[in-house]
Coordinates of C-alpha atoms in Angstrom, one line a residue:
M1261 CA -10.9 4.4 10.1
W1262 CA -11.0 1.3 7.7
F1263 CA -8.2 -0.9 5.6
S1264 CA -5.4 -3.7 6.7
S1265 CA -1.7 -5.3 6.3
S1266 CA 1.2 -7.1 7.7
A1267 CA 3.7 -5.1 5.5
L1268 CA 4.3 -2.6 8.5
A1269 CA 6.5 -5.2 10.2
L1270 CA 8.7 -4.8 7.0
L1271 CA 8.7 -0.6 6.9
L1272 CA 10.0 -1.0 10.4
C1273 CA 13.2 -2.4 9.4
V1274 CA 13.9 0.5 6.4
L1275 CA 12.7 3.7 7.8
S1276 CA 15.1 6.6 8.0
V1277 CA 14.8 8.7 11.6
E1278 CA 14.4 12.3 11.2
A1279 CA 12.6 17.7 14.9
S1280 CA 11.4 21.2 14.2
V1281 CA 11.1 24.8 15.2
H1282 CA 8.9 26.0 18.1
E1283 CA 8.0 29.5 18.2
Y1284 CA 6.7 31.4 21.5
A1285 CA 5.0 34.9 20.8
E1286 CA 3.9 36.3 24.1
E1287 CA 3.0 33.1 25.5
R1288 CA 1.9 33.4 29.2
F1289 CA 2.5 31.3 32.2
A1290 CA -0.1 29.2 34.0
T1291 CA -0.2 27.9 37.2
K1292 CA 0.9 24.5 38.0
G1293 CA 0.6 23.4 41.7
N1294 CA 2.9 26.1 43.3
A1295 CA 4.6 26.9 40.1
F1296 CA 3.9 29.0 36.8
V1297 CA 4.8 26.9 33.7
V1298 CA 4.9 27.7 30.0
H1299 CA 5.3 24.1 27.9
G1300 CA 8.2 24.8 25.5
G1301 CA 7.9 21.2 23.5
S1302 CA 8.2 17.8 24.0
E1303 CA 9.9 15.8 20.9
G1304 CA 11.5 12.4 20.7
I1305 CA 15.1 12.8 19.4
Y1306 CA 17.2 10.1 18.5
S1307 CA 20.6 10.6 19.7
S1308 CA 23.5 12.1 17.6
A1309 CA 24.9 10.1 14.9
P1310 CA 28.5 9.4 15.1
T1311 CA 31.1 12.7 13.9
Q1312 CA 34.3 13.9 13.7
S1313 CA 32.8 17.3 14.2
T1314 CA 32.3 18.9 17.5
S1315 CA 29.8 21.8 16.2
V1316 CA 26.2 21.0 17.5
S1317 CA 25.1 22.4 13.9
A1318 CA 26.8 19.6 12.2
N1319 CA 24.8 17.3 9.8
G1320 CA 24.3 13.9 11.7
D1321 CA 24.0 15.9 15.0
S1322 CA 21.1 16.2 17.6
F1323 CA 20.5 19.2 19.5
I1324 CA 17.8 21.8 21.5
R1325 CA 19.0 25.2 20.5
F1326 CA 17.6 28.3 22.4
E1327 CA 17.6 31.3 20.2
K1328 CA 16.5 34.8 21.4
I1329 CA 14.3 33.5 24.4
T1330 CA 13.1 36.8 26.4
F1331 CA 10.9 37.0 29.1
R1332 CA 8.6 40.1 29.4
R1333 CA 7.1 41.8 32.5
S1334 CA 4.6 44.6 33.0
K1335 CA 6.0 47.9 34.1
E1336 CA 4.4 47.7 37.4
S1337 CA 6.5 44.8 38.2
A1338 CA 9.6 46.2 36.7
N1339 CA 9.7 48.2 39.8
L1340 CA 9.7 44.9 42.5
S1341 CA 12.6 42.3 42.9
S1342 CA 11.8 38.6 41.5
W1343 CA 13.3 35.2 41.5
P1344 CA 14.7 33.9 38.6
V1345 CA 13.0 32.1 35.5
H1346 CA 14.4 28.8 34.7
A1347 CA 14.3 26.7 31.4
I1348 CA 14.4 23.0 32.4
V1349 CA 14.9 20.5 30.1
F1350 CA 14.7 16.5 30.9
E1351 CA 14.1 13.0 29.0
V1352 CA 11.1 11.4 30.4
E1353 CA 12.9 8.9 32.2
D1354 CA 14.2 11.6 34.8
R1355 CA 10.7 13.1 35.3
E1356 CA 10.8 11.8 39.0
T1357 CA 13.8 14.1 39.4
I1358 CA 12.0 16.9 39.3
G1359 CA 10.1 18.6 42.5
G1360 CA 9.9 17.2 45.8
S1361 CA 8.0 17.7 49.1
A1362 CA 8.5 18.4 52.7
Y1363 CA 7.9 15.4 55.1
G1364 CA 6.2 13.3 52.3
G1365 CA 3.2 15.9 51.8
Q1366 CA 2.0 17.3 48.5
R1367 CA 4.7 17.1 45.4
A1368 CA 5.9 20.8 44.7
V1369 CA 8.3 21.8 41.6
C1370 CA 9.2 25.2 43.4
C1371 CA 11.3 25.3 46.9
T1372 CA 9.1 26.1 49.4
G1373 CA 10.2 27.7 52.6
D1374 CA 9.4 24.4 54.7
L1375 CA 12.2 22.9 52.1
A1376 CA 14.4 25.5 52.5
K1377 CA 14.7 25.1 56.4
L1378 CA 15.4 21.3 55.5
G1379 CA 18.4 22.9 53.5
V1380 CA 17.7 21.0 50.5
C1381 CA 17.0 23.9 48.2
T1382 CA 16.9 27.4 47.9
E1383 CA 13.5 29.2 48.3
G1384 CA 12.1 30.3 44.7
E1385 CA 14.4 27.7 42.9
I1386 CA 13.4 24.6 40.9
I1387 CA 13.7 21.6 42.7
H1388 CA 15.7 19.0 40.7
R1389 CA 18.1 16.4 41.2
P1390 CA 20.9 14.7 39.2
S1391 CA 19.6 11.6 37.2
T1392 CA 21.4 8.4 38.2
K1393 CA 20.6 7.2 34.6
N1394 CA 21.8 10.4 32.2
P1395 CA 24.9 11.9 34.0
G1396 CA 24.4 15.7 33.6
W1397 CA 20.6 15.8 33.3
P1398 CA 18.3 17.3 33.8
Q1399 CA 19.9 20.6 32.6
V1400 CA 18.3 23.8 34.3
F1401 CA 19.4 27.4 33.5
G1402 CA 17.8 30.8 34.0
V1403 CA 18.2 34.2 34.1
S1404 CA 17.1 37.3 36.7
F1405 CA 15.5 40.6 35.9
E1406 CA 17.7 43.4 37.0
A1407 CA 16.3 46.6 38.8
H1408 CA 13.5 48.1 36.9
E1409 CA 14.1 46.1 33.9
K1410 CA 11.1 45.0 32.0
V1411 CA 13.0 42.2 29.5
A1412 CA 15.6 39.7 30.8
T1413 CA 17.1 37.4 27.9
L1414 CA 18.1 34.1 27.8
P1415 CA 21.6 33.2 27.0
S1416 CA 21.7 31.5 23.4
K1417 CA 22.5 28.1 24.3
S1418 CA 23.0 24.4 22.5
I1419 CA 22.1 21.5 24.1
Q1420 CA 23.5 18.4 22.4
I1421 CA 21.5 15.2 22.8
T1422 CA 23.7 11.8 23.3
K1423 CA 20.6 9.6 24.5
T1424 CA 17.8 8.8 22.3
G1425 CA 14.6 9.5 24.3
M1426 CA 11.5 11.8 24.7
Y1427 CA 12.5 15.2 25.9
N1428 CA 10.5 17.8 27.5
L1429 CA 11.2 21.8 27.8
Y1430 CA 9.3 23.8 30.0
F1431 CA 9.8 27.4 31.1
I1432 CA 8.7 27.9 34.9
H1433 CA 9.2 30.3 37.7
C1434 CA 8.1 30.6 41.2
D1435 CA 7.4 34.3 41.7
L1436 CA 3.9 35.5 42.4
K1437 CA 5.1 39.2 41.7
L1438 CA 5.5 37.9 38.0
N1439 CA 1.8 36.8 37.4
D1440 CA 1.7 39.0 34.0
L1441 CA 5.1 37.6 32.6
V1442 CA 5.3 36.3 28.8
V1443 CA 7.9 34.4 27.0
E1444 CA 9.1 35.1 23.4
G1445 CA 11.5 33.6 21.1
K1446 CA 12.0 30.2 19.5
T1447 CA 13.9 26.9 20.2
I1448 CA 14.9 25.0 17.4
W1449 CA 14.9 20.7 17.6
K1450 CA 16.9 18.8 15.3
N1451 CA 17.3 15.0 14.7
P1452 CA 20.2 13.3 13.2
T1453 CA 18.8 13.7 9.6
G1454 CA 16.2 16.2 9.4
Y1455 CA 13.8 18.3 11.7
L1456 CA 11.0 16.1 11.8
P1457 CA 10.1 15.2 15.2
G1458 CA 10.9 11.8 16.1
R1459 CA 7.4 10.4 16.1
M1460 CA 6.7 11.7 13.2
A1461 CA 9.8 11.0 11.3
P1462 CA 8.7 7.4 9.8
F1463 CA 5.6 9.1 8.1
M1464 CA 7.5 10.4 5.4
N1465 CA 8.9 7.2 4.4
F1466 CA 5.8 5.8 5.0
Y1467 CA 3.7 7.9 2.8
G1468 CA 6.0 7.6 0.2
F1469 CA 5.5 3.9 -0.1
M1470 CA 2.0 4.3 0.4
S1471 CA 2.1 6.6 -2.7
L1472 CA 4.0 4.0 -4.7
A1473 CA 1.0 1.6 -3.7
F1474 CA -1.6 4.0 -4.9
V1475 CA 0.3 4.6 -8.4
I1476 CA 0.6 0.7 -9.0
L1477 CA -3.2 0.3 -8.0
G1478 CA -4.2 3.5 -10.5
I1479 CA -2.2 1.9 -13.2
F1480 CA -4.1 -1.2 -12.8
W1481 CA -7.3 0.1 -12.6
F1482 CA -6.7 2.9 -15.2
S1483 CA -5.5 0.7 -17.9
Q1484 CA -8.2 -1.7 -17.4
Y1485 CA -10.7 1.7 -17.4
A1486 CA -9.2 2.6 -20.7
R1487 CA -9.5 -0.5 -22.0
F1488 CA -13.0 -1.6 -21.4
W1489 CA -14.3 1.8 -21.2
R1490 CA -17.6 1.3 -23.1
E1491 CA -18.5 -1.1 -20.1
V1492 CA -17.6 0.8 -17.7
F1493 CA -21.2 1.5 -15.6
P1494 CA -21.5 4.3 -12.6
L1495 CA -20.1 2.2 -9.6
Q1496 CA -17.0 2.0 -11.3
N1497 CA -16.9 6.0 -11.8
C1498 CA -17.1 5.9 -8.0
I1499 CA -14.4 3.9 -7.4
T1500 CA -12.2 5.9 -9.9
L1501 CA -12.8 9.2 -8.0
V1502 CA -11.7 7.2 -4.7
I1503 CA -8.3 6.1 -6.5
T1504 CA -7.7 9.6 -7.3
L1505 CA -8.3 11.3 -4.5
G1506 CA -5.7 8.6 -2.5
M1507 CA -3.1 9.3 -4.8
F1508 CA -3.3 13.0 -4.1
E1509 CA -3.7 12.4 -0.3
M1510 CA -0.6 10.4 -0.2
A1511 CA 1.6 12.7 -2.4
L1512 CA 0.5 15.4 -0.4
W1513 CA 1.4 13.8 3.1
Y1514 CA 4.5 13.0 1.6
F1515 CA 5.6 16.5 0.5
E1516 CA 4.2 17.7 3.7
Y1517 CA 6.6 15.7 5.7
A1518 CA 9.4 16.4 3.6
E1519 CA 8.9 20.4 3.4
F1520 CA 8.9 20.0 7.3
N1521 CA 11.9 17.8 7.5
E1522 CA 13.8 20.3 5.6
T1523 CA 12.8 23.5 7.3
G1524 CA 11.7 22.9 10.6
V1525 CA 8.1 24.5 10.4
R1526 CA 5.1 22.7 8.9
P1527 CA 3.7 24.3 5.7
T1528 CA 0.5 25.1 6.7
G1529 CA -0.8 25.1 2.9
I1530 CA 0.1 21.6 1.9
T1531 CA -0.9 20.4 5.5
V1532 CA -4.5 22.0 4.8
W1533 CA -4.7 20.1 1.4
A1534 CA -3.6 17.1 2.3
V1535 CA -6.1 17.3 5.5
T1536 CA -8.9 17.9 3.2
F1537 CA -8.4 15.4 0.4
G1538 CA -8.0 13.0 3.2
T1539 CA -11.1 14.0 4.6
V1540 CA -13.0 13.6 1.1
K1541 CA -11.7 10.3 0.2
R1542 CA -12.7 8.9 3.5
T1543 CA -16.3 10.5 3.2
V1544 CA -16.7 9.9 -0.3
A1545 CA -15.4 5.9 0.3
R1546 CA -18.2 5.3 3.1
V1547 CA -20.8 6.9 1.0
I1548 CA -19.9 4.9 -1.7
L1549 CA -19.8 1.5 0.4
L1550 CA -23.3 2.4 2.1
M1551 CA -24.6 3.0 -1.7
V1552 CA -22.9 -0.5 -2.8
S1553 CA -24.4 -2.0 0.2
M1554 CA -28.4 -0.3 -0.8
G1555 CA -27.5 -2.0 -4.5
F1556 CA -27.0 1.4 -6.2
G1557 CA -25.9 1.0 -9.9
V1558 CA -26.0 -2.8 -9.3
V1559 CA -29.8 -3.8 -8.6
R1560 CA -31.4 -0.4 -8.4
P1561 CA -30.9 2.9 -10.6
S1562 CA -31.1 5.4 -7.7
L1563 CA -31.6 5.5 -4.1
G1564 CA -35.1 7.2 -4.1
G1565 CA -36.2 9.0 -0.7
L1566 CA -32.6 7.9 0.8
T1567 CA -30.7 9.9 -1.3
S1568 CA -31.1 12.9 1.2
K1569 CA -30.3 10.9 4.0
V1570 CA -27.0 9.3 2.8
I1571 CA -26.0 12.9 1.6
L1572 CA -26.5 14.4 4.9
L1573 CA -24.5 11.9 6.8
G1574 CA -22.0 12.5 4.5
L1575 CA -21.7 16.1 5.1
T1576 CA -21.8 15.7 8.5
F1577 CA -18.9 13.2 8.4
F1578 CA -16.8 15.4 6.3
V1579 CA -17.4 18.4 8.9
A1580 CA -16.7 16.3 11.9
S1581 CA -13.7 14.7 10.4
E1582 CA -12.2 17.8 8.6
V1583 CA -12.6 19.5 12.2
L1584 CA -10.7 16.8 13.7
E1585 CA -7.8 16.6 11.2
M1586 CA -7.6 20.6 11.1
V1587 CA -6.8 20.7 14.9
E1588 CA -4.7 17.7 14.9
N1589 CA -2.4 18.4 12.1
V1590 CA -2.3 22.2 11.3
G1591 CA 0.7 23.8 12.7
A1592 CA 1.1 20.8 15.2
V1593 CA 4.8 20.4 16.1
S1594 CA 5.0 18.5 19.4
D1595 CA 4.9 14.8 19.8
L1596 CA 2.0 15.1 22.0
S1597 CA -2.0 15.2 21.0
G1598 CA -3.8 18.0 22.0
K1599 CA -6.5 17.5 24.4
A1600 CA -8.9 18.7 21.9
R1601 CA -8.8 15.7 19.9
L1602 CA -10.4 13.7 23.0
F1603 CA -13.7 15.9 22.5
L1604 CA -13.8 16.1 18.7
V1605 CA -12.8 12.2 18.1
L1606 CA -16.2 11.3 19.6
P1607 CA -18.7 12.3 17.0
V1608 CA -16.5 10.9 14.2
A1609 CA -16.3 7.9 16.3
I1610 CA -20.1 7.8 16.4
L1611 CA -20.8 8.3 12.7
D1612 CA -18.6 6.0 11.9
A1613 CA -20.4 3.7 13.9
F1614 CA -23.9 4.8 12.4
F1615 CA -22.3 4.1 8.9
I1616 CA -21.4 0.6 9.6
L1617 CA -24.6 -0.2 11.1
W1618 CA -26.8 1.3 8.1
I1619 CA -24.1 -0.5 5.6
F1620 CA -24.7 -4.5 7.3
T1621 CA -28.2 -3.6 7.5
S1622 CA -28.3 -2.6 3.8
L1623 CA -26.2 -5.5 2.9
S1624 CA -28.9 -8.0 4.7
A1625 CA -31.6 -6.7 2.7
T1626 CA -29.8 -6.6 -0.5
L1627 CA -28.3 -10.1 -0.4
N1628 CA -32.1 -11.4 0.6
K1629 CA -33.5 -9.5 -2.3
L1630 CA -30.8 -10.9 -4.8
Q1631 CA -31.4 -14.5 -3.2
A1632 CA -35.3 -14.4 -3.6
R1633 CA -34.5 -13.2 -7.4
R1634 CA -31.8 -15.6 -8.0
M1635 CA -29.8 -13.5 -9.4
M1636 CA -26.6 -15.6 -8.7
V1637 CA -24.0 -13.8 -10.5
K1638 CA -24.5 -10.3 -8.3
L1639 CA -25.3 -12.6 -5.3
D1640 CA -21.6 -14.0 -5.6
I1641 CA -20.1 -10.6 -6.1
Y1642 CA -22.0 -9.4 -3.2
R1643 CA -21.0 -12.3 -0.8
K1644 CA -17.5 -11.5 -1.2
F1645 CA -17.9 -8.1 -0.9
T1646 CA -20.0 -8.5 2.3
N1647 CA -16.7 -10.7 3.7
A1648 CA -14.2 -8.3 2.6
L1649 CA -16.3 -5.7 5.0
A1650 CA -16.8 -8.2 7.8
V1651 CA -13.3 -9.2 8.1
T1652 CA -12.2 -5.5 7.7
V1653 CA -15.0 -4.4 10.6
V1654 CA -13.6 -6.9 13.1
V1655 CA -9.8 -6.1 12.3
S1656 CA -10.6 -2.4 13.1
V1657 CA -12.3 -3.4 16.5
G1658 CA -9.3 -5.7 17.4
W1659 CA -7.0 -2.8 16.4
I1660 CA -9.3 -0.1 18.4
C1661 CA -8.9 -2.4 21.2
Y1662 CA -5.0 -2.4 20.8
E1663 CA -4.7 1.2 20.4
L1664 CA -6.6 2.1 23.9
Y1665 CA -4.2 -0.8 25.3
F1666 CA -1.0 0.9 23.8
K1667 CA -2.1 4.4 24.9
S1668 CA -3.3 3.6 28.3
N1669 CA 0.1 2.3 28.8
D1670 CA 2.0 5.2 27.7
V1671 CA 0.9 8.0 29.5
Y1672 CA 4.4 9.6 29.4
N1673 CA 4.9 8.9 25.3
E1674 CA 8.0 6.3 26.3
Q1675 CA 7.1 4.3 23.5
W1676 CA 6.9 7.1 21.0
Q1677 CA 9.1 5.4 18.4
N1678 CA 6.4 3.0 17.9
A1679 CA 3.5 5.5 18.1
W1680 CA 3.4 5.9 14.3
I1681 CA 2.2 2.6 13.6
I1682 CA -1.2 3.4 15.3
P1683 CA -2.5 5.9 12.5
A1684 CA -0.3 4.0 9.6
F1685 CA -2.2 0.9 10.3
W1686 CA -5.7 2.7 9.4
Q1687 CA -4.1 3.8 6.2
V1688 CA -3.2 0.1 5.3
L1689 CA -6.4 -1.3 6.3
S1690 CA -8.3 1.2 4.1
F1691 CA -5.9 0.7 1.1
S1692 CA -6.5 -3.1 1.5
L1693 CA -10.4 -3.0 1.5
L1694 CA -10.1 -0.2 -1.9
F1695 CA -7.7 -3.2 -3.4
V1696 CA -10.2 -5.7 -2.6
I1697 CA -13.0 -3.7 -3.9
C1698 CA -11.2 -2.8 -7.3
V1699 CA -10.6 -6.5 -7.7
L1700 CA -14.1 -7.4 -7.3
W1701 CA -15.4 -4.5 -9.8
A1702 CA -12.3 -3.9 -12.1
P1703 CA -13.6 -2.9 -15.5
S1704 CA -13.8 -5.9 -17.9
Q1705 CA -15.9 -7.3 -20.9
N1706 CA -18.1 -8.6 -18.8
S1707 CA -18.6 -5.5 -16.5
T1708 CA -22.4 -5.1 -17.4
R1709 CA -23.4 -8.2 -15.9
Y1710 CA -22.5 -6.7 -12.2
A1711 CA -24.5 -3.4 -13.5
Y1712 CA -28.6 -2.7 -13.2
S1713 CA -29.9 -3.5 -16.6
G1714 CA -33.5 -2.1 -15.8
D1715 CA -35.0 -5.7 -16.1
A1716 CA -38.4 -5.7 -14.1
S1717 CA -37.1 -9.1 -12.3
E1718 CA -34.5 -6.4 -11.2
E1719 CA -36.8 -3.6 -9.5
F1720 CA -36.2 -3.3 -5.9
D1721 CA -39.6 -1.8 -3.7
K1722 CA -38.4 2.0 -2.7
D1723 CA -38.0 1.5 0.9
D1724 CA -36.2 -1.9 0.9
T1725 CA -33.2 -0.6 3.0
T1726 CA -35.8 1.2 5.5
L1727 CA -37.4 -0.3 8.8
T1728 CA -41.2 -0.2 8.7
L1729 CA -43.2 -0.3 12.0
I1730 CA -46.0 -2.2 10.4
K1731 CA -44.7 -6.0 9.4
P1732 CA -46.5 -6.9 6.0
S1733 CA -48.7 -10.2 5.9
L1734 CA -47.1 -13.2 4.4
T1735 CA -48.9 -14.4 1.5
P1736 CA -49.9 -18.1 1.7
A1737 CA -47.7 -20.3 -0.9
K1738 CA -50.9 -21.6 -2.2
D1739 CA -51.9 -18.3 -3.4
V1740 CA -48.9 -17.5 -5.1
L1741 CA -49.0 -17.9 -9.1
S1742 CA -46.3 -17.7 -11.5
A1743 CA -47.3 -15.3 -14.5
P1744 CA -48.0 -18.5 -17.0
E1745 CA -50.6 -19.8 -14.5
A1746 CA -51.8 -16.4 -14.2
R1747 CA -52.2 -15.7 -17.6
A1748 CA -54.0 -19.2 -18.2
M1749 CA -56.2 -18.5 -15.7
Q1750 CA -57.0 -15.0 -17.4
S1751 CA -57.7 -16.8 -20.5
S1752 CA -60.2 -19.3 -19.2
N1753 CA -62.1 -16.6 -17.0
G1754 CA -62.3 -14.9 -20.5
L1755 CA -63.8 -17.6 -22.2
S1756 CA -65.9 -18.6 -19.2
K1757 CA -67.4 -14.9 -19.1
G1758 CA -67.8 -15.2 -22.9
G1759 CA -70.0 -18.5 -22.9
D1760 CA -72.3 -16.5 -20.1
E1761 CA -72.7 -14.1 -22.7
E1762 CA -73.7 -16.2 -25.4
D1763 CA -76.4 -17.9 -23.2
K1764 CA -78.0 -14.6 -22.1
I1765 CA -78.3 -13.8 -25.8
E1766 CA -79.8 -16.9 -26.4

């Protein structure tokens, strides 16, 4: 969740646009009001590019194509007459044209007996009105079961998209006797330049740019690492690991979106690897930030008794993040976030807050120790590190507030063309913080100045970064003696004791 940049505005100008295959394997209809519904998909689609061809399969065209959509009912239901099953496609701006109510009562999707008496619809049909903004929309078509038939097939159909918007597909029926109905088949949604859903389309180019950025950072870091490998200390090895993980993550995400755009099907294997590399990178980065804040490798050789607690926190964060990212990305096709995200994002947010609290608590203790021991070189670099972290946290909090505002004002995903900026910003902010850390701790001929040297003056107490219940008593300034003074006193004590012994002998 951490990292920033103003380069996103430039990316908006250069990103190209790109939809997908939605498969239905015995999807059961769910009750919604007085209708039975299966959500067939929701995607942002750009209008067809100008072309001389009239074929909907031509490159540059946008369409939604229905292929082998079949509705299957049980043998018992086949003996009964039934109302038709409909497919309805509409742009989100036309949502109010779907459904109606009698005498201002509860809104219904299916035509009720009261509405049929008013002559506004036929009982059992879907209530819809022509759009005033989009002529010919919404598009509603259906199929009826013949007597004693268990299967009804929807005629193959392609709908060309001539207006950019967020399009929704629902399969709907109004017959209580079809309570065991299922739908099978697939629909193909295509944008002008590929099969990526409209909201996901910018990510392919974005991750291409991020891959390039990590390559440039990697060239800088690894060249310094190779030049001064004798001066490298453990913290720099940890930074090398984070850069390597980041390069793999960005490359995998790019190839994942490129494959999705080419075939219309998300490649599960690449998605799983991309998610896992990303989760490992975020976990390792947070653990390293915490360890640096505690002074590991710089002012103390180990974390002592805190090692197990840091590892436990890191593992917990990894599991929570991995589950969240898997649910959100693996197999996800539609341009709508799943409800599971709302439940799974909470533990990740709590663990992130705990990381932040522990990091700044540890940083405060480390800065105080460095100042007390007058380690000015290390104090300077830690102050810069603290400032970078503070700016990152402030920017993160501000962006979270904007994200909440954005989502609360975009209930129907009408701002889908800009929605990609929300997750992309976190990647850029993360990269920015990593870049600052690389600059601060880049391998050089003076790297060992920032490493733990083992001097007695650098020894930190075991529990420097933990909170104690008993506040230690303060030692009066007059009781504190410098090392030379202590040695002088010991010498004088030794002389006086020797003099006493001589007196006794005499």
